[in-house]
Each structure stands twice: as C-alpha cells, then as structure tokens.
Amino acid sequence: MADAKPREPQRPMASTLEEFRYLQQVYQNQYMALTQELSGSADRLRELDAAQKTLENMDSVKEKDTLVSIGYGTYVNSRITNGDTVLVSVGAGYMVEKKVDEAKAYISSALDQETTSINKLNKAKKELESALIEIAYKIDELSH
C-alpha cells in the first residue's frame, strides 16, 4: 500500500467552533459599523431635507430675523438681507456660492445620493443579519 495517499488530519471540533466564533465576532463588528454609518446617513438625510425645505421657502425668510448656528450648539441673531444666493458645502471643507435654484438642484441630487447610500447600507446590514443567524445556528450545532 505504498501508493496510498496520506490522510489529511481531521480538525478537532473546537477549531471549527473557534473559527465560527471568530467569524461571528467579525460580522458583529461589521454590523455595528454599518449601524453607525446608517445613523450618520440618517442624520445627513435630515439635514439635507431641512436645507431643501428652507431653500423652497427662501422668499418667506428674506428681511426676517433668524438664528444662525455658529457651531457647537451656539447661535447668533441674524437678518437675511440677500436671499438670492446661498453658500453650499461641497465637501472637504469647501463652500460654493450658488443661486437658490442651483442650490435646490444640488441639495436634491445630494438627497438622492444619500438615499441610494442608505438603501445599499440597509441591504448589506440585512445580509450580515442573515450571516449572523446562520453562524449562530452552526455554533449551536457544534456546541451540542
């Protein structure tokens, strides 16, 4: 029987169980990261929606007193004298002056992109949920 191939060593049950537990931890970490990202996306979506509504009602705020956030929950009284243009954040700390109609279109596009991102994140989260359930079943099977 010199031609017989050597048998591969069988893995102990604990090694497989450890691997599944490791995978479970990895997936749980990814799940938590996705949940945090979804929360941030929901916040951005609310901010974009509020900006869009304000831009749609820009004529009603002209020449009126308002509070403007200057960061960290601090506001200053202000009067909007020129409501024809607004400054729009375009990322990386840059602001661009746009006419109100251009700003509305930009914000609308950003809303669409954020909604698409949220849908992708939700899909990935559901896939992770399924994987976690499957791993939990396998861990339960191997534990008994």
mmCIF file of N, CA and C in Angstrom:
data_model
loop_
_atom_site.group_PDB
_atom_site.id
_atom_site.type_symbol
_atom_site.label_atom_id
_atom_site.label_comp_id
_atom_site.label_asym_id
_atom_site.label_seq_id
_atom_site.Cartn_x
_atom_site.Cartn_y
_atom_site.Cartn_z
ATOM 1 N N MET A 1 0.807 -1.189 0.000
ATOM 2 C CA MET A 1 0.000 0.000 0.000
ATOM 3 C C MET A 1 0.848 1.248 0.000
ATOM 4 N N ALA A 2 1.973 1.217 -0.662
ATOM 5 C CA ALA A 2 2.871 2.362 -0.705
ATOM 6 C C ALA A 2 2.276 3.498 -1.523
ATOM 7 N N ASP A 3 1.349 3.210 -2.438
ATOM 8 C CA ASP A 3 0.757 4.238 -3.287
ATOM 9 C C ASP A 3 -0.372 5.006 -2.602
ATOM 10 N N ALA A 4 -0.795 4.592 -1.477
ATOM 11 C CA ALA A 4 -1.917 5.238 -0.796
ATOM 12 C C ALA A 4 -1.504 6.637 -0.336
ATOM 13 N N LYS A 5 -2.405 7.584 -0.565
ATOM 14 C CA LYS A 5 -2.144 8.961 -0.137
ATOM 15 C C LYS A 5 -2.329 9.064 1.364
ATOM 16 N N PRO A 6 -1.484 9.860 2.008
ATOM 17 C CA PRO A 6 -1.692 10.031 3.449
ATOM 18 C C PRO A 6 -3.001 10.762 3.708
ATOM 19 N N ARG A 7 -3.663 10.389 4.758
ATOM 20 C CA ARG A 7 -4.929 11.027 5.104
ATOM 21 C C ARG A 7 -4.651 12.395 5.702
ATOM 22 N N GLU A 8 -5.491 13.345 5.340
ATOM 23 C CA GLU A 8 -5.373 14.668 5.958
ATOM 24 C C GLU A 8 -5.843 14.573 7.384
ATOM 25 N N PRO A 9 -5.120 15.228 8.268
ATOM 26 C CA PRO A 9 -5.560 15.164 9.665
ATOM 27 C C PRO A 9 -6.923 15.817 9.822
ATOM 28 N N GLN A 10 -7.743 15.212 10.640
ATOM 29 C CA GLN A 10 -9.064 15.777 10.905
ATOM 30 C C GLN A 10 -8.911 16.922 11.891
ATOM 31 N N ARG A 11 -9.634 17.974 11.599
ATOM 32 C CA ARG A 11 -9.594 19.100 12.530
ATOM 33 C C ARG A 11 -10.427 18.779 13.747
ATOM 34 N N PRO A 12 -9.909 19.149 14.880
ATOM 35 C CA PRO A 12 -10.738 18.944 16.068
ATOM 36 C C PRO A 12 -11.975 19.840 16.012
ATOM 37 N N MET A 13 -13.054 19.402 16.625
ATOM 38 C CA MET A 13 -14.315 20.139 16.625
ATOM 39 C C MET A 13 -14.132 21.555 17.170
ATOM 40 N N ALA A 14 -13.311 21.702 18.192
ATOM 41 C CA ALA A 14 -13.113 23.005 18.830
ATOM 42 C C ALA A 14 -12.534 24.016 17.850
ATOM 43 N N SER A 15 -11.666 23.591 16.955
ATOM 44 C CA SER A 15 -11.066 24.508 15.987
ATOM 45 C C SER A 15 -12.147 25.094 15.075
ATOM 46 N N THR A 16 -13.035 24.256 14.583
ATOM 47 C CA THR A 16 -14.123 24.732 13.736
ATOM 48 C C THR A 16 -15.042 25.659 14.532
ATOM 49 N N LEU A 17 -15.318 25.273 15.739
ATOM 50 C CA LEU A 17 -16.161 26.093 16.600
ATOM 51 C C LEU A 17 -15.503 27.453 16.851
ATOM 52 N N GLU A 18 -14.194 27.441 17.083
ATOM 53 C CA GLU A 18 -13.460 28.695 17.289
ATOM 54 C C GLU A 18 -13.518 29.573 16.036
ATOM 55 N N GLU A 19 -13.399 28.953 14.882
ATOM 56 C CA GLU A 19 -13.465 29.709 13.638
ATOM 57 C C GLU A 19 -14.833 30.378 13.468
ATOM 58 N N PHE A 20 -15.882 29.621 13.774
ATOM 59 C CA PHE A 20 -17.223 30.195 13.675
ATOM 60 C C PHE A 20 -17.416 31.325 14.683
ATOM 61 N N ARG A 21 -16.882 31.155 15.872
ATOM 62 C CA ARG A 21 -16.990 32.227 16.871
ATOM 63 C C ARG A 21 -16.208 33.464 16.427
ATOM 64 N N TYR A 22 -15.059 33.240 15.809
ATOM 65 C CA TYR A 22 -14.273 34.354 15.284
ATOM 66 C C TYR A 22 -15.049 35.080 14.181
ATOM 67 N N LEU A 23 -15.605 34.298 13.254
ATOM 68 C CA LEU A 23 -16.414 34.892 12.184
ATOM 69 C C LEU A 23 -17.596 35.662 12.747
ATOM 70 N N GLN A 24 -18.214 35.095 13.780
ATOM 71 C CA GLN A 24 -19.351 35.762 14.401
ATOM 72 C C GLN A 24 -18.922 37.131 14.950
ATOM 73 N N GLN A 25 -17.773 37.187 15.594
ATOM 74 C CA GLN A 25 -17.280 38.447 16.142
ATOM 75 C C GLN A 25 -16.974 39.453 15.031
ATOM 76 N N VAL A 26 -16.367 38.978 13.964
ATOM 77 C CA VAL A 26 -16.059 39.855 12.825
ATOM 78 C C VAL A 26 -17.352 40.429 12.245
ATOM 79 N N TYR A 27 -18.325 39.563 12.021
ATOM 80 C CA TYR A 27 -19.601 40.016 11.467
ATOM 81 C C TYR A 27 -20.331 40.966 12.421
ATOM 82 N N GLN A 28 -20.257 40.693 13.714
ATOM 83 C CA GLN A 28 -20.890 41.597 14.675
ATOM 84 C C GLN A 28 -20.232 42.969 14.646
ATOM 85 N N ASN A 29 -18.915 43.009 14.512
ATOM 86 C CA ASN A 29 -18.214 44.297 14.407
ATOM 87 C C ASN A 29 -18.625 45.038 13.137
ATOM 88 N N GLN A 30 -18.727 44.312 12.032
ATOM 89 C CA GLN A 30 -19.172 44.928 10.780
ATOM 90 C C GLN A 30 -20.606 45.428 10.909
ATOM 91 N N TYR A 31 -21.434 44.664 11.592
ATOM 92 C CA TYR A 31 -22.834 45.041 11.796
ATOM 93 C C TYR A 31 -22.923 46.343 12.592
ATOM 94 N N MET A 32 -22.121 46.438 13.651
ATOM 95 C CA MET A 32 -22.127 47.664 14.456
ATOM 96 C C MET A 32 -21.630 48.858 13.639
ATOM 97 N N ALA A 33 -20.601 48.650 12.821
ATOM 98 C CA ALA A 33 -20.081 49.736 11.978
ATOM 99 C C ALA A 33 -21.142 50.182 10.973
ATOM 100 N N LEU A 34 -21.853 49.228 10.374
ATOM 101 C CA LEU A 34 -22.930 49.569 9.437
ATOM 102 C C LEU A 34 -24.048 50.322 10.132
ATOM 103 N N THR A 35 -24.374 49.906 11.344
ATOM 104 C CA THR A 35 -25.424 50.575 12.107
ATOM 105 C C THR A 35 -25.034 52.027 12.385
ATOM 106 N N GLN A 36 -23.788 52.251 12.747
ATOM 107 C CA GLN A 36 -23.310 53.614 12.984
ATOM 108 C C GLN A 36 -23.338 54.432 11.698
ATOM 109 N N GLU A 37 -22.921 53.835 10.600
ATOM 110 C CA GLU A 37 -22.925 54.535 9.315
ATOM 111 C C GLU A 37 -24.356 54.875 8.901
ATOM 112 N N LEU A 38 -25.280 53.963 9.134
ATOM 113 C CA LEU A 38 -26.688 54.231 8.830
ATOM 114 C C LEU A 38 -27.216 55.385 9.669
ATOM 115 N N SER A 39 -26.821 55.439 10.909
ATOM 116 C CA SER A 39 -27.241 56.533 11.787
ATOM 117 C C SER A 39 -26.714 57.867 11.263
ATOM 118 N N GLY A 40 -25.449 57.896 10.868
ATOM 119 C CA GLY A 40 -24.864 59.113 10.294
ATOM 120 C C GLY A 40 -25.550 59.507 9.002
ATOM 121 N N SER A 41 -25.875 58.522 8.173
ATOM 122 C CA SER A 41 -26.570 58.802 6.918
ATOM 123 C C SER A 41 -27.966 59.359 7.173
ATOM 124 N N ALA A 42 -28.640 58.824 8.172
ATOM 125 C CA ALA A 42 -29.976 59.327 8.515
ATOM 126 C C ALA A 42 -29.884 60.779 8.989
ATOM 127 N N ASP A 43 -28.849 61.100 9.760
ATOM 128 C CA ASP A 43 -28.648 62.486 10.199
ATOM 129 C C ASP A 43 -28.408 63.405 9.004
ATOM 130 N N ARG A 44 -27.545 62.963 8.073
ATOM 131 C CA ARG A 44 -27.269 63.768 6.868
ATOM 132 C C ARG A 44 -28.547 63.953 6.039
ATOM 133 N N LEU A 45 -29.350 62.901 5.946
ATOM 134 C CA LEU A 45 -30.598 62.981 5.189
ATOM 135 C C LEU A 45 -31.538 64.014 5.809
ATOM 136 N N ARG A 46 -31.638 64.023 7.140
ATOM 137 C CA ARG A 46 -32.482 65.019 7.825
ATOM 138 C C ARG A 46 -31.963 66.440 7.577
ATOM 139 N N GLU A 47 -30.641 66.621 7.634
ATOM 140 C CA GLU A 47 -30.066 67.942 7.393
ATOM 141 C C GLU A 47 -30.321 68.398 5.957
ATOM 142 N N LEU A 48 -30.143 67.500 5.014
ATOM 143 C CA LEU A 48 -30.390 67.835 3.610
ATOM 144 C C LEU A 48 -31.855 68.186 3.387
ATOM 145 N N ASP A 49 -32.746 67.423 4.005
ATOM 146 C CA ASP A 49 -34.176 67.686 3.871
ATOM 147 C C ASP A 49 -34.534 69.052 4.452
ATOM 148 N N ALA A 50 -33.963 69.374 5.612
ATOM 149 C CA ALA A 50 -34.226 70.683 6.226
ATOM 150 C C ALA A 50 -33.693 71.808 5.341
ATOM 151 N N ALA A 51 -32.515 71.609 4.767
ATOM 152 C CA ALA A 51 -31.952 72.628 3.866
ATOM 153 C C ALA A 51 -32.836 72.806 2.640
ATOM 154 N N GLN A 52 -33.311 71.694 2.089
ATOM 155 C CA GLN A 52 -34.173 71.759 0.906
ATOM 156 C C GLN A 52 -35.460 72.533 1.217
ATOM 157 N N LYS A 53 -36.063 72.256 2.365
ATOM 158 C CA LYS A 53 -37.304 72.947 2.740
ATOM 159 C C LYS A 53 -37.057 74.437 2.954
ATOM 160 N N THR A 54 -35.932 74.771 3.562
ATOM 161 C CA THR A 54 -35.607 76.183 3.773
ATOM 162 C C THR A 54 -35.393 76.887 2.438
ATOM 163 N N LEU A 55 -34.688 76.226 1.522
ATOM 164 C CA LEU A 55 -34.469 76.827 0.201
ATOM 165 C C LEU A 55 -35.783 77.019 -0.554
ATOM 166 N N GLU A 56 -36.705 76.082 -0.400
ATOM 167 C CA GLU A 56 -38.000 76.200 -1.068
ATOM 168 C C GLU A 56 -38.812 77.358 -0.515
ATOM 169 N N ASN A 57 -38.561 77.738 0.725
ATOM 170 C CA ASN A 57 -39.293 78.840 1.358
ATOM 171 C C ASN A 57 -38.413 80.070 1.549
ATOM 172 N N MET A 58 -37.409 80.232 0.725
ATOM 173 C CA MET A 58 -36.437 81.313 0.883
ATOM 174 C C MET A 58 -37.089 82.693 0.846
ATOM 175 N N ASP A 59 -38.088 82.871 0.012
ATOM 176 C CA ASP A 59 -38.742 84.178 -0.075
ATOM 177 C C ASP A 59 -39.394 84.575 1.244
ATOM 178 N N SER A 60 -39.849 83.601 2.008
ATOM 179 C CA SER A 60 -40.538 83.926 3.257
ATOM 180 C C SER A 60 -39.571 84.300 4.382
ATOM 181 N N VAL A 61 -38.282 84.027 4.230
ATOM 182 C CA VAL A 61 -37.329 84.372 5.288
ATOM 183 C C VAL A 61 -36.534 85.643 4.985
ATOM 184 N N LYS A 62 -36.661 86.184 3.786
ATOM 185 C CA LYS A 62 -35.953 87.423 3.459
ATOM 186 C C LYS A 62 -36.407 88.547 4.369
ATOM 187 N N GLU A 63 -35.432 89.340 4.788
ATOM 188 C CA GLU A 63 -35.670 90.502 5.661
ATOM 189 C C GLU A 63 -36.301 90.133 6.996
ATOM 190 N N LYS A 64 -36.075 88.902 7.422
ATOM 191 C CA LYS A 64 -36.584 88.474 8.720
ATOM 192 C C LYS A 64 -35.406 88.111 9.612
ATOM 193 N N ASP A 65 -35.625 88.278 10.923
ATOM 194 C CA ASP A 65 -34.606 87.888 11.886
ATOM 195 C C ASP A 65 -34.618 86.374 12.040
ATOM 196 N N THR A 66 -33.435 85.815 12.221
ATOM 197 C CA THR A 66 -33.306 84.370 12.379
ATOM 198 C C THR A 66 -32.116 84.070 13.275
ATOM 199 N N LEU A 67 -32.012 82.850 13.708
ATOM 200 C CA LEU A 67 -30.848 82.385 14.449
ATOM 201 C C LEU A 67 -29.993 81.553 13.511
ATOM 202 N N VAL A 68 -28.695 81.804 13.517
ATOM 203 C CA VAL A 68 -27.775 81.071 12.660
ATOM 204 C C VAL A 68 -26.787 80.332 13.551
ATOM 205 N N SER A 69 -26.654 79.046 13.301
ATOM 206 C CA SER A 69 -25.723 78.224 14.079
ATOM 207 C C SER A 69 -24.292 78.608 13.730
ATOM 208 N N ILE A 70 -23.488 78.787 14.767
ATOM 209 C CA ILE A 70 -22.064 79.040 14.534
ATOM 210 C C ILE A 70 -21.235 77.885 15.088
ATOM 211 N N GLY A 71 -21.905 76.788 15.391
ATOM 212 C CA GLY A 71 -21.240 75.566 15.838
ATOM 213 C C GLY A 71 -21.414 75.279 17.308
ATOM 214 N N TYR A 72 -21.341 74.028 17.634
ATOM 215 C CA TYR A 72 -21.409 73.505 18.993
ATOM 216 C C TYR A 72 -22.598 74.036 19.775
ATOM 217 N N GLY A 73 -23.766 74.053 19.120
ATOM 218 C CA GLY A 73 -24.991 74.478 19.790
ATOM 219 C C GLY A 73 -25.028 75.953 20.125
ATOM 220 N N THR A 74 -24.239 76.765 19.444
ATOM 221 C CA THR A 74 -24.186 78.201 19.678
ATOM 222 C C THR A 74 -24.781 78.913 18.464
ATOM 223 N N TYR A 75 -25.641 79.908 18.743
ATOM 224 C CA TYR A 75 -26.339 80.614 17.667
ATOM 225 C C TYR A 75 -26.146 82.113 17.812
ATOM 226 N N VAL A 76 -26.291 82.797 16.693
ATOM 227 C CA VAL A 76 -26.203 84.244 16.683
ATOM 228 C C VAL A 76 -27.442 84.781 15.959
ATOM 229 N N ASN A 77 -27.962 85.909 16.455
ATOM 230 C CA ASN A 77 -29.087 86.552 15.778
ATOM 231 C C ASN A 77 -28.588 87.120 14.458
ATOM 232 N N SER A 78 -29.404 87.011 13.437
ATOM 233 C CA SER A 78 -29.004 87.477 12.114
ATOM 234 C C SER A 78 -30.243 87.897 11.337
ATOM 235 N N ARG A 79 -30.019 88.683 10.294
ATOM 236 C CA ARG A 79 -31.097 89.094 9.399
ATOM 237 C C ARG A 79 -30.664 88.735 7.982
ATOM 238 N N ILE A 80 -31.538 88.041 7.285
ATOM 239 C CA ILE A 80 -31.249 87.656 5.902
ATOM 240 C C ILE A 80 -31.660 88.812 5.004
ATOM 241 N N THR A 81 -30.658 89.479 4.443
ATOM 242 C CA THR A 81 -30.944 90.623 3.581
ATOM 243 C C THR A 81 -30.893 90.251 2.110
ATOM 244 N N ASN A 82 -30.079 89.265 1.767
ATOM 245 C CA ASN A 82 -29.971 88.842 0.380
ATOM 246 C C ASN A 82 -30.240 87.349 0.326
ATOM 247 N N GLY A 83 -31.400 86.985 -0.128
ATOM 248 C CA GLY A 83 -31.760 85.580 -0.215
ATOM 249 C C GLY A 83 -31.653 85.043 -1.625
ATOM 250 N N ASP A 84 -30.896 85.730 -2.471
ATOM 251 C CA ASP A 84 -30.765 85.280 -3.857
ATOM 252 C C ASP A 84 -29.693 84.208 -4.018
ATOM 253 N N THR A 85 -28.699 84.252 -3.133
ATOM 254 C CA THR A 85 -27.629 83.260 -3.192
ATOM 255 C C THR A 85 -27.399 82.683 -1.801
ATOM 256 N N VAL A 86 -26.838 81.483 -1.781
ATOM 257 C CA VAL A 86 -26.504 80.813 -0.526
ATOM 258 C C VAL A 86 -25.137 80.154 -0.688
ATOM 259 N N LEU A 87 -24.498 79.871 0.437
ATOM 260 C CA LEU A 87 -23.250 79.117 0.421
ATOM 261 C C LEU A 87 -23.587 77.651 0.681
ATOM 262 N N VAL A 88 -23.046 76.782 -0.159
ATOM 263 C CA VAL A 88 -23.338 75.355 -0.075
ATOM 264 C C VAL A 88 -22.030 74.606 0.147
ATOM 265 N N SER A 89 -22.024 73.720 1.124
ATOM 266 C CA SER A 89 -20.857 72.883 1.367
ATOM 267 C C SER A 89 -20.780 71.828 0.269
ATOM 268 N N VAL A 90 -19.615 71.739 -0.361
ATOM 269 C CA VAL A 90 -19.429 70.755 -1.430
ATOM 270 C C VAL A 90 -18.426 69.677 -1.020
ATOM 271 N N GLY A 91 -18.088 69.638 0.267
ATOM 272 C CA GLY A 91 -17.198 68.612 0.782
ATOM 273 C C GLY A 91 -15.792 69.131 1.025
ATOM 274 N N ALA A 92 -15.054 68.395 1.819
ATOM 275 C CA ALA A 92 -13.662 68.709 2.162
ATOM 276 C C ALA A 92 -13.507 70.115 2.732
ATOM 277 N N GLY A 93 -14.570 70.625 3.355
ATOM 278 C CA GLY A 93 -14.500 71.951 3.968
ATOM 279 C C GLY A 93 -14.686 73.107 3.005
ATOM 280 N N TYR A 94 -15.009 72.832 1.754
ATOM 281 C CA TYR A 94 -15.180 73.889 0.764
ATOM 282 C C TYR A 94 -16.639 74.308 0.664
ATOM 283 N N MET A 95 -16.836 75.611 0.490
ATOM 284 C CA MET A 95 -18.164 76.187 0.317
ATOM 285 C C MET A 95 -18.196 76.869 -1.056
ATOM 286 N N VAL A 96 -19.337 76.760 -1.725
ATOM 287 C CA VAL A 96 -19.515 77.386 -3.029
ATOM 288 C C VAL A 96 -20.777 78.228 -2.980
ATOM 289 N N GLU A 97 -20.684 79.450 -3.494
ATOM 290 C CA GLU A 97 -21.861 80.309 -3.555
ATOM 291 C C GLU A 97 -22.687 79.904 -4.766
ATOM 292 N N LYS A 98 -23.975 79.676 -4.533
ATOM 293 C CA LYS A 98 -24.876 79.263 -5.605
ATOM 294 C C LYS A 98 -26.159 80.065 -5.520
ATOM 295 N N LYS A 99 -26.780 80.245 -6.676
ATOM 296 C CA LYS A 99 -28.120 80.826 -6.683
ATOM 297 C C LYS A 99 -29.058 79.810 -6.042
ATOM 298 N N VAL A 100 -30.159 80.284 -5.510
ATOM 299 C CA VAL A 100 -31.078 79.419 -4.772
ATOM 300 C C VAL A 100 -31.529 78.231 -5.625
ATOM 301 N N ASP A 101 -31.883 78.470 -6.888
ATOM 302 C CA ASP A 101 -32.330 77.362 -7.737
ATOM 303 C C ASP A 101 -31.218 76.333 -7.956
ATOM 304 N N GLU A 102 -29.974 76.808 -8.115
ATOM 305 C CA GLU A 102 -28.845 75.891 -8.273
ATOM 306 C C GLU A 102 -28.627 75.099 -6.978
ATOM 307 N N ALA A 103 -28.769 75.775 -5.853
ATOM 308 C CA ALA A 103 -28.604 75.115 -4.556
ATOM 309 C C ALA A 103 -29.685 74.060 -4.364
ATOM 310 N N LYS A 104 -30.916 74.363 -4.765
ATOM 311 C CA LYS A 104 -32.004 73.381 -4.661
ATOM 312 C C LYS A 104 -31.665 72.127 -5.467
ATOM 313 N N ALA A 105 -31.163 72.315 -6.686
ATOM 314 C CA ALA A 105 -30.809 71.176 -7.537
ATOM 315 C C ALA A 105 -29.659 70.377 -6.918
ATOM 316 N N TYR A 106 -28.683 71.071 -6.372
ATOM 317 C CA TYR A 106 -27.540 70.409 -5.745
ATOM 318 C C TYR A 106 -27.997 69.597 -4.531
ATOM 319 N N ILE A 107 -28.821 70.193 -3.686
ATOM 320 C CA ILE A 107 -29.325 69.512 -2.491
ATOM 321 C C ILE A 107 -30.201 68.328 -2.890
ATOM 322 N N SER A 108 -31.012 68.494 -3.923
ATOM 323 C CA SER A 108 -31.858 67.399 -4.405
ATOM 324 C C SER A 108 -31.002 66.216 -4.857
ATOM 325 N N SER A 109 -29.932 66.506 -5.564
ATOM 326 C CA SER A 109 -29.006 65.456 -6.004
ATOM 327 C C SER A 109 -28.348 64.778 -4.801
ATOM 328 N N ALA A 110 -27.955 65.578 -3.819
ATOM 329 C CA ALA A 110 -27.340 65.027 -2.610
ATOM 330 C C ALA A 110 -28.343 64.150 -1.851
ATOM 331 N N LEU A 111 -29.607 64.555 -1.824
ATOM 332 C CA LEU A 111 -30.657 63.739 -1.192
ATOM 333 C C LEU A 111 -30.772 62.382 -1.886
ATOM 334 N N ASP A 112 -30.768 62.407 -3.216
ATOM 335 C CA ASP A 112 -30.857 61.156 -3.979
ATOM 336 C C ASP A 112 -29.658 60.253 -3.684
ATOM 337 N N GLN A 113 -28.459 60.836 -3.651
ATOM 338 C CA GLN A 113 -27.251 60.053 -3.383
ATOM 339 C C GLN A 113 -27.287 59.457 -1.977
ATOM 340 N N GLU A 114 -27.726 60.245 -1.011
ATOM 341 C CA GLU A 114 -27.782 59.756 0.372
ATOM 342 C C GLU A 114 -28.824 58.645 0.507
ATOM 343 N N THR A 115 -29.953 58.787 -0.179
ATOM 344 C CA THR A 115 -30.985 57.749 -0.151
ATOM 345 C C THR A 115 -30.465 56.455 -0.767
ATOM 346 N N THR A 116 -29.742 56.563 -1.880
ATOM 347 C CA THR A 116 -29.146 55.389 -2.515
ATOM 348 C C THR A 116 -28.146 54.739 -1.571
ATOM 349 N N SER A 117 -27.349 55.544 -0.907
ATOM 350 C CA SER A 117 -26.368 55.028 0.050
ATOM 351 C C SER A 117 -27.056 54.299 1.199
ATOM 352 N N ILE A 118 -28.123 54.864 1.718
ATOM 353 C CA ILE A 118 -28.864 54.241 2.814
ATOM 354 C C ILE A 118 -29.453 52.902 2.364
ATOM 355 N N ASN A 119 -29.968 52.849 1.157
ATOM 356 C CA ASN A 119 -30.532 51.596 0.646
ATOM 357 C C ASN A 119 -29.451 50.515 0.543
ATOM 358 N N LYS A 120 -28.260 50.886 0.074
ATOM 359 C CA LYS A 120 -27.159 49.924 -0.026
ATOM 360 C C LYS A 120 -26.721 49.461 1.361
ATOM 361 N N LEU A 121 -26.633 50.389 2.287
ATOM 362 C CA LEU A 121 -26.246 50.034 3.653
ATOM 363 C C LEU A 121 -27.274 49.109 4.298
ATOM 364 N N ASN A 122 -28.551 49.386 4.071
ATOM 365 C CA ASN A 122 -29.609 48.515 4.619
ATOM 366 C C ASN A 122 -29.519 47.115 4.031
ATOM 367 N N LYS A 123 -29.226 47.014 2.736
ATOM 368 C CA LYS A 123 -29.087 45.707 2.094
ATOM 369 C C LYS A 123 -27.914 44.945 2.708
ATOM 370 N N ALA A 124 -26.779 45.632 2.880
ATOM 371 C CA ALA A 124 -25.608 44.994 3.475
ATOM 372 C C ALA A 124 -25.895 44.574 4.913
ATOM 373 N N LYS A 125 -26.654 45.386 5.632
ATOM 374 C CA LYS A 125 -26.991 45.066 7.019
ATOM 375 C C LYS A 125 -27.858 43.808 7.084
ATOM 376 N N LYS A 126 -28.827 43.693 6.176
ATOM 377 C CA LYS A 126 -29.683 42.506 6.148
ATOM 378 C C LYS A 126 -28.880 41.253 5.804
ATOM 379 N N GLU A 127 -27.911 41.393 4.888
ATOM 380 C CA GLU A 127 -27.065 40.257 4.538
ATOM 381 C C GLU A 127 -26.230 39.819 5.740
ATOM 382 N N LEU A 128 -25.712 40.788 6.493
ATOM 383 C CA LEU A 128 -24.955 40.459 7.690
ATOM 384 C C LEU A 128 -25.842 39.793 8.739
ATOM 385 N N GLU A 129 -27.069 40.284 8.869
ATOM 386 C CA GLU A 129 -28.008 39.663 9.808
ATOM 387 C C GLU A 129 -28.219 38.194 9.455
ATOM 388 N N SER A 130 -28.400 37.909 8.183
ATOM 389 C CA SER A 130 -28.597 36.521 7.740
ATOM 390 C C SER A 130 -27.362 35.683 8.035
ATOM 391 N N ALA A 131 -26.190 36.238 7.753
ATOM 392 C CA ALA A 131 -24.944 35.510 8.015
ATOM 393 C C ALA A 131 -24.778 35.245 9.512
ATOM 394 N N LEU A 132 -25.115 36.229 10.330
ATOM 395 C CA LEU A 132 -25.007 36.047 11.779
ATOM 396 C C LEU A 132 -25.956 34.965 12.287
ATOM 397 N N ILE A 133 -27.149 34.936 11.745
ATOM 398 C CA ILE A 133 -28.116 33.898 12.143
ATOM 399 C C ILE A 133 -27.604 32.526 11.736
ATOM 400 N N GLU A 134 -27.082 32.425 10.524
ATOM 401 C CA GLU A 134 -26.552 31.149 10.041
ATOM 402 C C GLU A 134 -25.375 30.681 10.905
ATOM 403 N N ILE A 135 -24.480 31.591 11.239
ATOM 404 C CA ILE A 135 -23.332 31.238 12.080
ATOM 405 C C ILE A 135 -23.791 30.834 13.478
ATOM 406 N N ALA A 136 -24.789 31.530 14.003
ATOM 407 C CA ALA A 136 -25.310 31.185 15.335
ATOM 408 C C ALA A 136 -25.862 29.754 15.327
ATOM 409 N N TYR A 137 -26.560 29.372 14.259
ATOM 410 C CA TYR A 137 -27.059 28.004 14.154
ATOM 411 C C TYR A 137 -25.918 26.996 14.117
ATOM 412 N N LYS A 138 -24.881 27.307 13.335
ATOM 413 C CA LYS A 138 -23.750 26.384 13.227
ATOM 414 C C LYS A 138 -23.010 26.264 14.551
ATOM 415 N N ILE A 139 -22.851 27.384 15.249
ATOM 416 C CA ILE A 139 -22.206 27.338 16.558
ATOM 417 C C ILE A 139 -23.043 26.480 17.521
ATOM 418 N N ASP A 140 -24.345 26.651 17.455
ATOM 419 C CA ASP A 140 -25.235 25.873 18.329
ATOM 420 C C ASP A 140 -25.114 24.379 17.991
ATOM 421 N N GLU A 141 -25.079 24.051 16.709
ATOM 422 C CA GLU A 141 -24.943 22.632 16.303
ATOM 423 C C GLU A 141 -23.637 22.053 16.792
ATOM 424 N N LEU A 142 -22.561 22.804 16.653
ATOM 425 C CA LEU A 142 -21.241 22.288 17.026
ATOM 426 C C LEU A 142 -21.047 22.238 18.537
ATOM 427 N N SER A 143 -21.817 23.039 19.260
ATOM 428 C CA SER A 143 -21.686 23.089 20.714
ATOM 429 C C SER A 143 -22.347 21.894 21.389
ATOM 430 N N HIS A 144 -23.263 21.270 20.689
ATOM 431 C CA HIS A 144 -24.006 20.156 21.315
ATOM 432 C C HIS A 144 -23.505 18.837 20.855
#
